[in-house]
Amino acid sequence: MASAVGSGLSRAEAFSLLRSLLRTAAKFSDYNIREYVRRRTIDGFRENRGLTDPSAIASAFSEGRSQLEIAKRQAVVYSIYAPQVKNIMELNAS
Amino acid sequence: MAGRHVAARLARSCRFRLAALRPLSSASAAVAAESALPLAETTAGEDRDGGVTMKGVRISGRPLYLDMQATTPVDPRVLDAMMPFFLSRYGNPHSRTHLYGWESDQAVEVARAQVAALINANPKEVFFTSGATESNNVSVKGLMHFYRNKKRHVVTTQTEHKCVLDSCRHLQQEGFDITYLPVQKDGLIDLQRLADSIRPDTGLVSVMAVNNEIGVVQPMEDIGRICKKKGVFFHTDAAQALGKIPIDVDRMNISLMSLSGHKIYGPKGVGALYLRRRPRVRVEPQMNGGGQERGIRSGTVPTPLVVGMGAACELAKKEMEYDGNRIEALQDRLLNGIREKLDGVVINGSMEHRYAGNLNISFAYVEGESLLMGLKEVAVSSGSACTSASLEPSYVLRALGVEEDMAHTSIRFGIGRFTTEAEIDRAVELTVKQVEKLRDMSPLYEMVKEGIDIRSIQWTQH
């Protein structure tokens, strides 16, 4: 779920997108998917931090927004069908 | 800060209370398990205290998944692409008379292009099937049946997937000649030997790209070059390679290729067959009927699955580098973690020519079945899922010349897109604990530590 941080489009907008993606990531009931969405979001923003070309920034932004839409929908789907038994990684972590 | 302190203290006091309660609660759970009907044991029962009981094994949570060669979880982005075609866009892609058919057909063609882009092929060269097994069957049997008058010989390797080997055996019964090339100790084939085994009546060379059990990557370009020079069709089973290593059908001179959806975070039940157009490769179809997929594979194309496979391929293309780097780092972490604490650990197959997401390790002086049973919190396998039910050691490992006792103790760790560092650390911890426990019980390991060579022991026969 790659996205971008650029100086062309406002920094605030980028951070708002990042925050929304991370907030949605936390909603996934599945341990592996939740960790992946969070990790991929952060790495995606890190990868695109140095973007300067306005069109590249714009496309990274729209990519990030569409990923956010997917994540929002799928977080709901995953929560509907979440197994009652948790992943072993979540049990001993607490 | 203050809040965190309070929380920590609360958690600590809770733990004490829980510890005091535990003997009681587990005793009552045991009583409940005993009084339960035997039927409940064979089905998945979710226990009162949050655990799960299945096939008589009780686990406190869902095991961490390290069996990515058997299958992979569906990526949420793939599922998102598929769902509309399970709901309102249910048209048959072969319906030519209404919108439902047109939109499904369009989606199938987009998916075809997505698959083709990942392997640098023309979309017209991609045919959807039910999976890599079907593609392998069509490739091996279908091709030889089509050219049966002139071509009577197939070259393959001993470490191929069962479905290729079984198709070859089927051909053998029909009177075809098959050469099963042996592999070297590292799992790679000897190119000179391959070139020497090709005869004028050889119709097909079938060598898999990435081995499903040991993860060894064969030198595809070199094999392709030999086949081109000798004018023989080159088929490769790339189910384990797609989306993991770069595949280019032109550079590798591949004539036919089998692909699978569920190994690349796509749905199960869908795969693809690549058939080269120039020079044209022809096969006799296995399914006859409505002539879908240009007569190569009749039967309605399953739109949702095909869309999922296309989405998975597009994702794989985008994420191959990111996933690859991560998986490599995780493999190092796993291997170093195990090697730091255990001796007598042997990697099966070449380390240089290997896909990092597949680590097949043997633990000396440990009984494999006990090890797998002890590792019930880690979902791993001893090898191929198709043969994991039998107690026989893997034929792939035997082909490598791995000794019987070491072949029995192999574990395949499969790392994928969704594997976390914490999971690897836990897997290392549990594996080390289990191996040490089993070795402590093993008289063989004691003897080895005393300096006795096990192979020199004369076992008395009964």
Coordinates of C-alpha atoms in Angstrom, one line a residue:
Chain A
M1 CA 0.0 0.0 0.0
A2 CA 2.5 2.5 -1.3
S3 CA 2.0 6.2 -1.1
A4 CA 3.9 9.4 -1.1
V5 CA 5.1 12.4 0.9
G6 CA 6.0 15.4 -1.1
S7 CA 6.7 19.0 -0.7
G8 CA 4.6 19.9 -3.7
L9 CA 1.3 18.8 -2.4
S10 CA 0.9 20.1 1.1
R11 CA 2.8 18.2 3.8
A12 CA -0.3 18.3 6.0
E13 CA -2.2 16.4 3.3
A14 CA 0.5 13.7 3.1
F15 CA 0.5 13.3 6.9
S16 CA -3.2 13.1 7.0
L17 CA -3.2 10.3 4.4
L18 CA -0.5 8.5 6.3
R19 CA -2.4 8.8 9.5
S20 CA -5.6 7.5 7.9
L21 CA -3.8 4.5 6.5
L22 CA -2.2 3.7 9.8
R23 CA -5.5 4.1 11.6
T24 CA -7.2 1.8 9.1
A25 CA -4.3 -0.7 9.4
A26 CA -4.9 -1.0 13.1
K27 CA -8.5 -2.0 12.4
F28 CA -7.6 -5.3 10.7
S29 CA -8.6 -8.2 12.8
D30 CA -6.0 -10.5 11.2
Y31 CA -2.5 -10.3 12.9
N32 CA -0.5 -10.7 9.7
I33 CA -2.5 -8.4 7.5
R34 CA -2.6 -5.7 10.2
E35 CA 1.2 -5.8 10.6
Y36 CA 1.7 -5.8 6.8
V37 CA -0.6 -2.8 6.1
R38 CA 1.2 -0.8 8.8
R39 CA 4.6 -1.8 7.6
R40 CA 3.9 -1.3 3.9
T41 CA 2.3 2.1 4.6
I42 CA 5.4 3.3 6.5
D43 CA 7.8 1.9 4.0
G44 CA 5.8 3.3 1.1
F45 CA 5.9 6.8 2.5
R46 CA 9.6 6.4 3.3
E47 CA 10.3 5.2 -0.3
N48 CA 8.5 8.2 -1.7
R49 CA 9.8 10.8 0.7
G50 CA 12.3 12.1 -1.8
L51 CA 9.8 12.6 -4.7
T52 CA 10.1 16.1 -6.3
D53 CA 8.4 15.7 -9.7
P54 CA 4.9 17.1 -9.2
S55 CA 3.3 14.5 -11.5
A56 CA 5.0 11.6 -9.6
I57 CA 3.8 13.1 -6.4
A58 CA 0.3 13.4 -7.7
S59 CA 0.2 9.8 -8.9
A60 CA 1.7 8.5 -5.6
F61 CA -1.0 10.5 -3.8
S62 CA -3.9 9.0 -5.8
E63 CA -2.3 5.5 -5.4
G64 CA -2.2 6.1 -1.7
R65 CA -5.8 7.2 -1.6
S66 CA -7.1 4.2 -3.6
Q67 CA -5.1 1.9 -1.2
L68 CA -6.8 3.6 1.7
E69 CA -10.2 2.9 0.1
I70 CA -9.3 -0.8 -0.3
A71 CA -8.0 -1.0 3.2
K72 CA -11.1 0.5 4.7
R73 CA -13.4 -1.9 2.8
Q74 CA -11.2 -5.0 3.5
A75 CA -10.9 -4.1 7.3
V76 CA -14.6 -4.5 7.4
V77 CA -14.7 -7.7 5.5
Y78 CA -12.0 -9.2 7.7
S79 CA -13.8 -8.2 10.8
I80 CA -17.0 -9.8 9.7
Y81 CA -15.3 -13.2 9.2
A82 CA -12.7 -13.0 11.9
P83 CA -12.0 -16.4 13.5
Q84 CA -12.9 -16.6 17.2
V85 CA -9.5 -18.0 18.1
K86 CA -6.7 -15.5 17.9
N87 CA -3.4 -15.9 16.3
I88 CA -0.7 -17.4 18.6
M89 CA 1.3 -14.2 18.1
E90 CA -1.4 -12.1 19.7
L91 CA -1.9 -14.3 22.7
N92 CA 1.5 -14.3 24.2
A93 CA 2.2 -10.7 23.3
S94 CA -0.2 -9.4 25.9
Chain B
M1 CA 3.9 7.9 31.5
A2 CA 2.0 7.6 34.8
G3 CA -0.8 5.8 33.0
R4 CA 1.6 3.3 31.6
H5 CA 3.0 2.5 35.1
V6 CA -0.5 1.9 36.4
A7 CA -1.3 -0.4 33.4
A8 CA 1.9 -2.3 33.9
R9 CA 1.1 -2.8 37.6
L10 CA -2.4 -3.9 36.8
A11 CA -1.1 -6.4 34.2
R12 CA 1.3 -7.8 36.8
S13 CA -1.3 -8.3 39.4
C14 CA -3.6 -9.8 36.8
R15 CA -0.9 -12.3 35.9
F16 CA -0.5 -13.4 39.5
R17 CA -4.2 -13.9 39.9
L18 CA -4.3 -15.9 36.6
A19 CA -1.4 -18.1 37.7
A20 CA -3.3 -18.9 40.9
L21 CA -6.4 -19.8 38.9
R22 CA -4.7 -21.8 36.2
P23 CA -4.5 -25.3 37.8
L24 CA -8.2 -25.1 38.5
S25 CA -9.2 -23.9 35.0
S26 CA -7.1 -26.4 33.2
A27 CA -8.4 -29.2 35.3
S28 CA -11.9 -28.3 34.5
A29 CA -11.0 -28.0 30.8
A30 CA -9.6 -31.5 30.9
V31 CA -12.8 -32.8 32.4
A32 CA -14.8 -31.1 29.7
A33 CA -12.6 -32.5 27.0
E34 CA -13.0 -36.0 28.4
S35 CA -16.7 -35.9 28.7
A36 CA -17.0 -34.5 25.2
L37 CA -18.2 -36.8 22.4
P38 CA -15.5 -38.3 20.3
L39 CA -17.1 -36.6 17.3
A40 CA -16.2 -33.2 18.7
E41 CA -12.5 -34.1 18.5
T42 CA -12.5 -34.6 14.8
T43 CA -14.2 -31.3 14.0
A44 CA -12.8 -28.0 14.9
G45 CA -14.0 -27.2 18.4
E46 CA -13.3 -23.8 19.9
D47 CA -12.7 -24.3 23.5
R48 CA -14.2 -22.4 26.3
D49 CA -10.9 -20.8 27.3
G50 CA -10.2 -19.5 23.7
G51 CA -8.2 -22.4 22.4
V52 CA -8.9 -24.6 19.4
T53 CA -9.0 -28.4 19.3
M54 CA -8.7 -30.2 16.0
K55 CA -7.7 -33.8 15.2
G56 CA -7.0 -34.3 18.9
V57 CA -4.4 -31.6 19.0
R58 CA -5.2 -28.7 21.4
I59 CA -3.6 -25.3 20.5
S60 CA -4.1 -22.1 22.4
G61 CA -4.3 -20.0 19.3
R62 CA -4.0 -20.2 15.5
P63 CA -0.5 -21.3 14.7
L64 CA 1.9 -18.9 13.0
Y65 CA 1.9 -19.7 9.3
L66 CA 5.2 -20.7 7.7
D67 CA 4.1 -23.0 4.9
M68 CA 4.0 -20.5 2.0
Q69 CA 4.9 -23.2 -0.6
A70 CA 1.7 -25.1 0.2
T71 CA -0.4 -22.1 -0.3
T72 CA -0.4 -18.4 0.5
P73 CA -3.1 -16.3 2.2
V74 CA -5.2 -14.2 -0.3
D75 CA -3.9 -10.6 -0.3
P76 CA -6.7 -8.2 0.8
R77 CA -6.1 -6.2 -2.4
V78 CA -6.7 -9.3 -4.5
L79 CA -9.9 -10.1 -2.6
D80 CA -11.0 -6.5 -3.1
A81 CA -10.6 -6.9 -6.9
M82 CA -12.5 -10.2 -6.8
M83 CA -15.5 -9.4 -4.8
P84 CA -17.5 -7.4 -7.3
F85 CA -17.5 -10.5 -9.5
F86 CA -19.0 -12.6 -6.7
L87 CA -21.8 -10.1 -6.2
S88 CA -23.5 -8.1 -9.0
R89 CA -21.1 -8.8 -11.9
Y90 CA -21.9 -12.5 -12.2
G91 CA -22.1 -12.7 -16.0
N92 CA -20.7 -15.5 -18.0
P93 CA -17.7 -14.1 -19.8
H94 CA -18.6 -16.1 -22.9
S95 CA -22.1 -14.5 -23.1
R96 CA -22.0 -12.3 -26.2
T97 CA -25.5 -10.9 -26.1
H98 CA -25.7 -8.7 -22.9
L99 CA -23.9 -6.4 -20.6
Y100 CA -23.3 -9.1 -18.0
G101 CA -21.2 -11.1 -20.4
W102 CA -19.4 -8.1 -21.8
E103 CA -18.2 -6.8 -18.5
S104 CA -17.0 -10.2 -17.3
D105 CA -15.3 -10.8 -20.6
Q106 CA -13.5 -7.4 -20.3
A107 CA -12.4 -8.3 -16.8
V108 CA -11.0 -11.6 -17.9
E109 CA -9.1 -9.9 -20.7
V110 CA -7.6 -7.4 -18.3
A111 CA -6.5 -10.3 -16.1
R112 CA -5.0 -12.0 -19.0
A113 CA -2.9 -9.0 -19.8
Q114 CA -1.9 -8.7 -16.2
V115 CA -0.6 -12.3 -16.1
A116 CA 1.2 -11.8 -19.5
A117 CA 2.9 -8.6 -18.3
L118 CA 4.5 -10.4 -15.3
I119 CA 6.1 -13.0 -17.6
N120 CA 6.8 -10.7 -20.6
A121 CA 4.4 -12.6 -22.9
N122 CA 1.6 -11.6 -25.3
P123 CA -1.8 -11.9 -23.7
K124 CA -2.8 -14.2 -26.5
E125 CA -0.3 -16.7 -25.2
V126 CA -2.0 -17.0 -21.8
F127 CA -4.7 -19.6 -21.2
F128 CA -6.6 -19.8 -17.9
T129 CA -6.8 -23.3 -16.3
S130 CA -7.8 -24.7 -12.9
G131 CA -4.3 -24.6 -11.6
A132 CA -0.7 -25.6 -12.2
T133 CA -1.5 -29.3 -12.0
E134 CA -3.8 -29.0 -15.0
S135 CA -1.4 -26.8 -16.9
N136 CA 1.4 -29.4 -16.3
N137 CA -0.9 -32.2 -17.5
V138 CA -1.8 -30.4 -20.7
S139 CA 1.8 -29.4 -21.3
V140 CA 3.3 -32.9 -20.9
K141 CA 0.5 -35.2 -22.1
G142 CA -1.2 -32.7 -24.4
L143 CA 2.0 -31.8 -26.3
M144 CA 3.2 -35.3 -26.6
H145 CA -0.1 -36.6 -27.8
F146 CA -0.3 -33.8 -30.5
Y147 CA 3.2 -34.7 -31.8
R148 CA 2.9 -38.4 -31.1
N149 CA 3.8 -39.5 -34.7
K150 CA 7.3 -37.9 -34.7
K151 CA 8.2 -37.3 -31.1
R152 CA 8.5 -40.2 -28.7
H153 CA 10.8 -39.1 -26.0
V154 CA 10.5 -36.7 -23.0
V155 CA 13.4 -35.4 -20.7
T156 CA 12.5 -34.4 -17.2
T157 CA 14.2 -34.5 -13.8
Q158 CA 13.8 -36.6 -10.7
T159 CA 12.9 -33.6 -8.5
E160 CA 9.9 -32.5 -10.5
H161 CA 6.5 -32.0 -8.9
K162 CA 4.3 -35.2 -8.7
C163 CA 1.9 -34.0 -11.4
V164 CA 4.7 -33.8 -14.0
L165 CA 6.2 -37.2 -12.9
D166 CA 2.8 -38.8 -12.9
S167 CA 2.0 -37.4 -16.3
C168 CA 5.3 -38.8 -17.6
R169 CA 4.5 -42.2 -16.1
H170 CA 1.1 -42.1 -17.9
L171 CA 3.0 -41.4 -21.2
Q172 CA 5.3 -44.3 -20.4
Q173 CA 2.4 -46.6 -20.2
E174 CA 1.3 -45.4 -23.7
G175 CA 4.7 -46.4 -25.0
F176 CA 6.6 -43.1 -24.8
D177 CA 10.2 -43.0 -23.6
I178 CA 11.0 -40.8 -20.6
T179 CA 14.4 -39.8 -19.2
Y180 CA 14.4 -38.8 -15.6
L181 CA 17.6 -36.8 -15.2
P182 CA 19.3 -37.1 -11.8
V183 CA 20.2 -34.0 -10.0
Q184 CA 23.5 -33.1 -8.3
K185 CA 23.9 -32.9 -4.5
D186 CA 22.8 -29.2 -4.5
G187 CA 19.6 -30.0 -6.4
L188 CA 20.7 -28.4 -9.7
I189 CA 20.7 -30.4 -13.0
D190 CA 23.9 -31.1 -14.9
L191 CA 23.5 -29.1 -18.1
Q192 CA 25.9 -31.3 -20.1
R193 CA 24.0 -34.3 -19.1
L194 CA 20.7 -32.6 -20.2
A195 CA 22.2 -31.8 -23.6
D196 CA 23.5 -35.3 -24.0
S197 CA 20.1 -36.9 -23.2
I198 CA 18.2 -35.0 -26.0
R199 CA 17.6 -37.3 -29.0
P200 CA 16.3 -36.6 -32.4
D201 CA 12.9 -37.8 -31.4
T202 CA 12.8 -35.8 -28.1
G203 CA 9.6 -33.7 -28.1
L204 CA 9.8 -32.0 -24.7
V205 CA 12.2 -31.0 -21.9
S206 CA 10.4 -30.3 -18.7
V207 CA 12.3 -28.7 -15.8
M208 CA 10.7 -26.8 -13.0
A209 CA 11.9 -23.3 -12.3
V210 CA 11.8 -23.2 -8.5
N211 CA 11.5 -26.5 -6.6
N212 CA 8.6 -26.7 -4.3
E213 CA 10.3 -28.7 -1.6
I214 CA 13.9 -27.3 -1.5
G215 CA 13.5 -23.9 -3.3
V216 CA 16.4 -24.5 -5.7
V217 CA 16.3 -22.3 -8.8
Q218 CA 17.4 -24.1 -12.0
P219 CA 19.4 -22.2 -14.6
M220 CA 16.5 -21.4 -16.8
E221 CA 18.3 -19.4 -19.4
D222 CA 20.9 -22.1 -19.9
I223 CA 18.3 -24.8 -20.3
G224 CA 16.3 -22.6 -22.7
R225 CA 19.4 -22.1 -24.8
I226 CA 20.1 -25.8 -25.0
C227 CA 16.5 -26.5 -26.0
K228 CA 16.6 -23.8 -28.7
K229 CA 19.8 -25.1 -30.1
K230 CA 18.5 -28.6 -30.3
G231 CA 15.0 -27.6 -31.5
V232 CA 13.1 -29.1 -28.6
F233 CA 10.1 -27.6 -26.7
F234 CA 11.0 -26.4 -23.2
H235 CA 8.3 -26.6 -20.6
T236 CA 8.7 -25.3 -17.1
D237 CA 6.5 -25.6 -14.0
A238 CA 6.8 -22.0 -12.6
A239 CA 4.1 -22.3 -9.9
Q240 CA 6.7 -21.6 -7.2
A241 CA 8.7 -19.1 -9.3
L242 CA 6.0 -16.7 -10.5
G243 CA 6.1 -13.4 -8.8
K244 CA 9.1 -14.4 -6.8
I245 CA 11.9 -14.5 -9.3
P246 CA 11.9 -12.5 -12.6
I247 CA 10.5 -14.6 -15.4
D248 CA 10.9 -13.6 -19.0
V249 CA 9.6 -16.2 -21.5
D250 CA 11.7 -14.7 -24.4
R251 CA 15.0 -14.4 -22.5
M252 CA 14.6 -18.0 -21.1
N253 CA 13.2 -19.3 -24.4
I254 CA 10.3 -21.0 -22.7
S255 CA 7.8 -22.8 -24.9
L256 CA 5.2 -23.8 -22.3
M257 CA 4.8 -22.7 -18.7
S258 CA 2.5 -23.6 -15.9
L259 CA 1.4 -21.0 -13.4
S260 CA -0.7 -21.0 -10.3
G261 CA -2.9 -18.4 -8.6
H262 CA -2.7 -19.5 -5.0
K263 CA 1.0 -19.4 -4.6
I264 CA 1.1 -15.7 -5.3
Y265 CA -1.5 -14.5 -2.8
G266 CA -4.3 -15.2 -5.2
P267 CA -7.3 -17.5 -5.0
K268 CA -7.1 -21.3 -5.2
G269 CA -8.6 -23.1 -8.1
V270 CA -7.1 -21.0 -10.9
G271 CA -3.9 -21.1 -12.8
A272 CA -2.6 -20.4 -16.3
L273 CA -0.8 -22.0 -19.1
Y274 CA 1.6 -20.1 -21.3
L275 CA 1.8 -21.4 -24.8
R276 CA 4.2 -19.8 -27.2
R277 CA 2.8 -18.5 -30.5
R278 CA 6.0 -18.0 -32.5
P279 CA 7.2 -20.6 -33.1
R280 CA 3.8 -22.1 -32.5
V281 CA 3.4 -24.7 -29.8
R282 CA 0.4 -26.9 -30.2
V283 CA -1.2 -29.2 -27.7
E284 CA -4.1 -31.7 -27.7
P285 CA -6.7 -30.3 -25.2
Q286 CA -7.7 -32.4 -22.2
M287 CA -11.1 -30.8 -21.9
N288 CA -13.4 -30.8 -24.9
G289 CA -16.5 -28.7 -25.0
G290 CA -17.6 -25.2 -25.8
G291 CA -14.2 -24.2 -27.1
Q292 CA -13.4 -21.6 -24.5
E293 CA -9.8 -20.4 -24.1
R294 CA -9.5 -20.9 -27.9
G295 CA -10.2 -24.6 -27.6
I296 CA -7.3 -25.3 -25.4
R297 CA -9.4 -25.5 -22.3
S298 CA -13.2 -25.7 -22.6
G299 CA -15.4 -24.9 -19.7
T300 CA -16.6 -21.5 -18.4
V301 CA -13.8 -19.3 -17.3
P302 CA -14.3 -18.5 -13.5
T303 CA -14.4 -14.7 -13.7
P304 CA -13.8 -14.0 -10.0
L305 CA -10.9 -16.4 -9.7
V306 CA -9.3 -15.2 -12.9
V307 CA -9.7 -11.5 -11.9
G308 CA -8.0 -12.5 -8.6
M309 CA -5.1 -14.1 -10.3
G310 CA -4.7 -11.1 -12.6
A311 CA -4.7 -8.7 -9.6
A312 CA -2.2 -11.0 -7.8
C313 CA 0.1 -10.9 -10.8
E314 CA 0.0 -7.1 -11.0
L315 CA 0.7 -6.8 -7.3
A316 CA 3.5 -9.3 -7.6
K317 CA 5.1 -7.3 -10.4
K318 CA 4.9 -4.1 -8.3
E319 CA 6.0 -5.7 -5.0
M320 CA 8.6 -8.3 -6.2
E321 CA 11.5 -6.2 -5.2
Y322 CA 10.1 -5.0 -1.8
D323 CA 8.9 -8.5 -0.9
G324 CA 12.2 -10.1 -2.1
N325 CA 14.4 -7.9 0.1
R326 CA 12.3 -8.5 3.1
I327 CA 12.0 -12.2 2.6
E328 CA 15.8 -12.5 2.2
A329 CA 16.3 -10.6 5.5
L330 CA 13.8 -12.9 7.2
Q331 CA 15.5 -16.0 5.9
D332 CA 18.8 -14.8 7.2
R333 CA 17.2 -14.1 10.6
L334 CA 15.7 -17.6 10.7
L335 CA 18.8 -19.4 9.6
N336 CA 21.2 -17.4 11.9
G337 CA 18.8 -17.8 14.8
I338 CA 18.8 -21.6 14.4
R339 CA 22.4 -22.0 13.7
E340 CA 23.5 -19.9 16.6
K341 CA 21.9 -22.3 19.0
L342 CA 22.0 -25.7 17.3
D343 CA 24.6 -27.8 15.7
G344 CA 24.0 -30.6 13.2
V345 CA 21.8 -28.3 11.1
V346 CA 22.0 -29.0 7.3
I347 CA 20.4 -27.0 4.6
N348 CA 19.0 -29.2 1.8
G349 CA 19.7 -27.9 -1.7
S350 CA 22.0 -25.2 -3.0
M351 CA 22.2 -22.0 -0.9
E352 CA 23.4 -19.8 -3.8
H353 CA 20.7 -20.9 -6.3
R354 CA 17.8 -20.7 -4.0
Y355 CA 14.6 -18.7 -3.6
A356 CA 14.9 -17.2 -0.2
G357 CA 11.3 -17.8 0.9
N358 CA 12.0 -21.5 1.0
L359 CA 14.3 -22.9 3.6
N360 CA 14.5 -26.7 3.9
I361 CA 16.6 -27.8 6.8
S362 CA 17.4 -31.2 8.3
F363 CA 18.2 -31.5 12.0
A364 CA 20.5 -34.4 12.8
Y365 CA 19.7 -37.0 15.5
V366 CA 16.0 -35.9 15.7
E367 CA 13.0 -37.9 14.6
G368 CA 11.2 -35.8 12.1
E369 CA 7.7 -36.8 12.9
S370 CA 8.1 -36.0 16.6
L371 CA 9.6 -32.7 15.7
L372 CA 6.7 -31.7 13.5
M373 CA 4.2 -32.9 16.2
G374 CA 6.0 -30.9 18.8
L375 CA 5.9 -27.8 16.7
K376 CA 2.2 -27.6 16.7
E377 CA 2.2 -23.8 17.2
V378 CA 4.2 -23.4 13.9
A379 CA 2.5 -24.4 10.7
V380 CA 5.3 -25.9 8.8
S381 CA 5.6 -29.0 6.7
S382 CA 8.2 -31.7 6.1
G383 CA 8.0 -31.1 2.3
S384 CA 5.3 -31.1 -0.3
A385 CA 1.8 -30.9 1.0
C386 CA 0.8 -33.6 -1.5
T387 CA 3.1 -36.2 0.2
S388 CA 3.1 -34.9 3.8
A389 CA 0.6 -37.5 4.8
S390 CA 3.0 -40.4 4.1
L391 CA 5.8 -41.3 6.4
E392 CA 8.1 -42.0 3.5
P393 CA 11.0 -39.5 3.2
S394 CA 10.7 -37.1 0.3
Y395 CA 11.7 -38.4 -3.1
V396 CA 13.2 -35.0 -3.8
L397 CA 15.6 -35.2 -0.9
R398 CA 16.4 -38.8 -1.9
A399 CA 17.2 -37.6 -5.4
L400 CA 19.7 -35.2 -3.8
G401 CA 21.4 -38.0 -2.1
V402 CA 20.4 -36.9 1.3
E403 CA 20.8 -39.8 3.8
E404 CA 17.7 -41.6 4.9
D405 CA 18.0 -40.4 8.5
M406 CA 18.5 -36.7 7.5
A407 CA 15.7 -36.9 4.9
H408 CA 13.4 -38.0 7.7
T409 CA 14.1 -34.9 9.8
S410 CA 13.6 -32.2 7.2
I411 CA 11.4 -29.2 7.8
R412 CA 10.5 -26.7 5.2
F413 CA 10.1 -23.1 6.4
G414 CA 8.1 -21.0 3.9
I415 CA 8.4 -17.3 4.3
G416 CA 6.1 -14.8 2.5
R417 CA 4.8 -11.3 2.1
F418 CA 2.9 -11.4 5.4
T419 CA 5.5 -13.0 7.6
T420 CA 6.8 -10.8 10.5
E421 CA 10.1 -10.6 12.3
A422 CA 8.3 -11.6 15.5
E423 CA 7.0 -14.8 13.9
I424 CA 10.5 -15.7 12.7
D425 CA 11.8 -15.2 16.2
R426 CA 9.1 -17.3 17.7
A427 CA 9.6 -20.0 15.2
V428 CA 13.3 -20.1 16.0
E429 CA 12.6 -20.2 19.7
L430 CA 10.1 -23.0 19.4
T431 CA 12.2 -25.1 17.0
V432 CA 15.3 -24.8 19.1
K433 CA 13.4 -25.8 22.2
Q434 CA 11.8 -28.8 20.5
V435 CA 15.0 -30.0 18.9
E436 CA 17.0 -29.7 22.2
K437 CA 14.2 -31.6 24.0
L438 CA 14.3 -34.4 21.5
R439 CA 18.0 -34.6 21.4
D440 CA 18.2 -34.8 25.2
M441 CA 16.1 -37.9 25.0
S442 CA 18.1 -39.4 22.1
P443 CA 20.7 -42.0 22.9
L444 CA 22.2 -41.4 19.5
Y445 CA 22.9 -37.8 20.2
E446 CA 24.6 -38.8 23.5
M447 CA 26.8 -41.2 21.6
V448 CA 27.7 -38.6 19.0
K449 CA 28.7 -36.2 21.8
E450 CA 30.9 -38.9 23.3
G451 CA 32.7 -39.1 19.9
I452 CA 31.2 -42.3 18.5
D453 CA 30.7 -42.4 14.8
I454 CA 27.1 -43.6 14.4
R455 CA 27.7 -45.0 11.0
S456 CA 30.3 -47.4 12.4
I457 CA 27.8 -49.0 14.7
Q458 CA 26.9 -52.6 13.8
W459 CA 23.2 -52.9 14.5
T460 CA 22.3 -56.5 15.3
Q461 CA 19.5 -57.9 13.2
H462 CA 16.5 -59.5 14.7

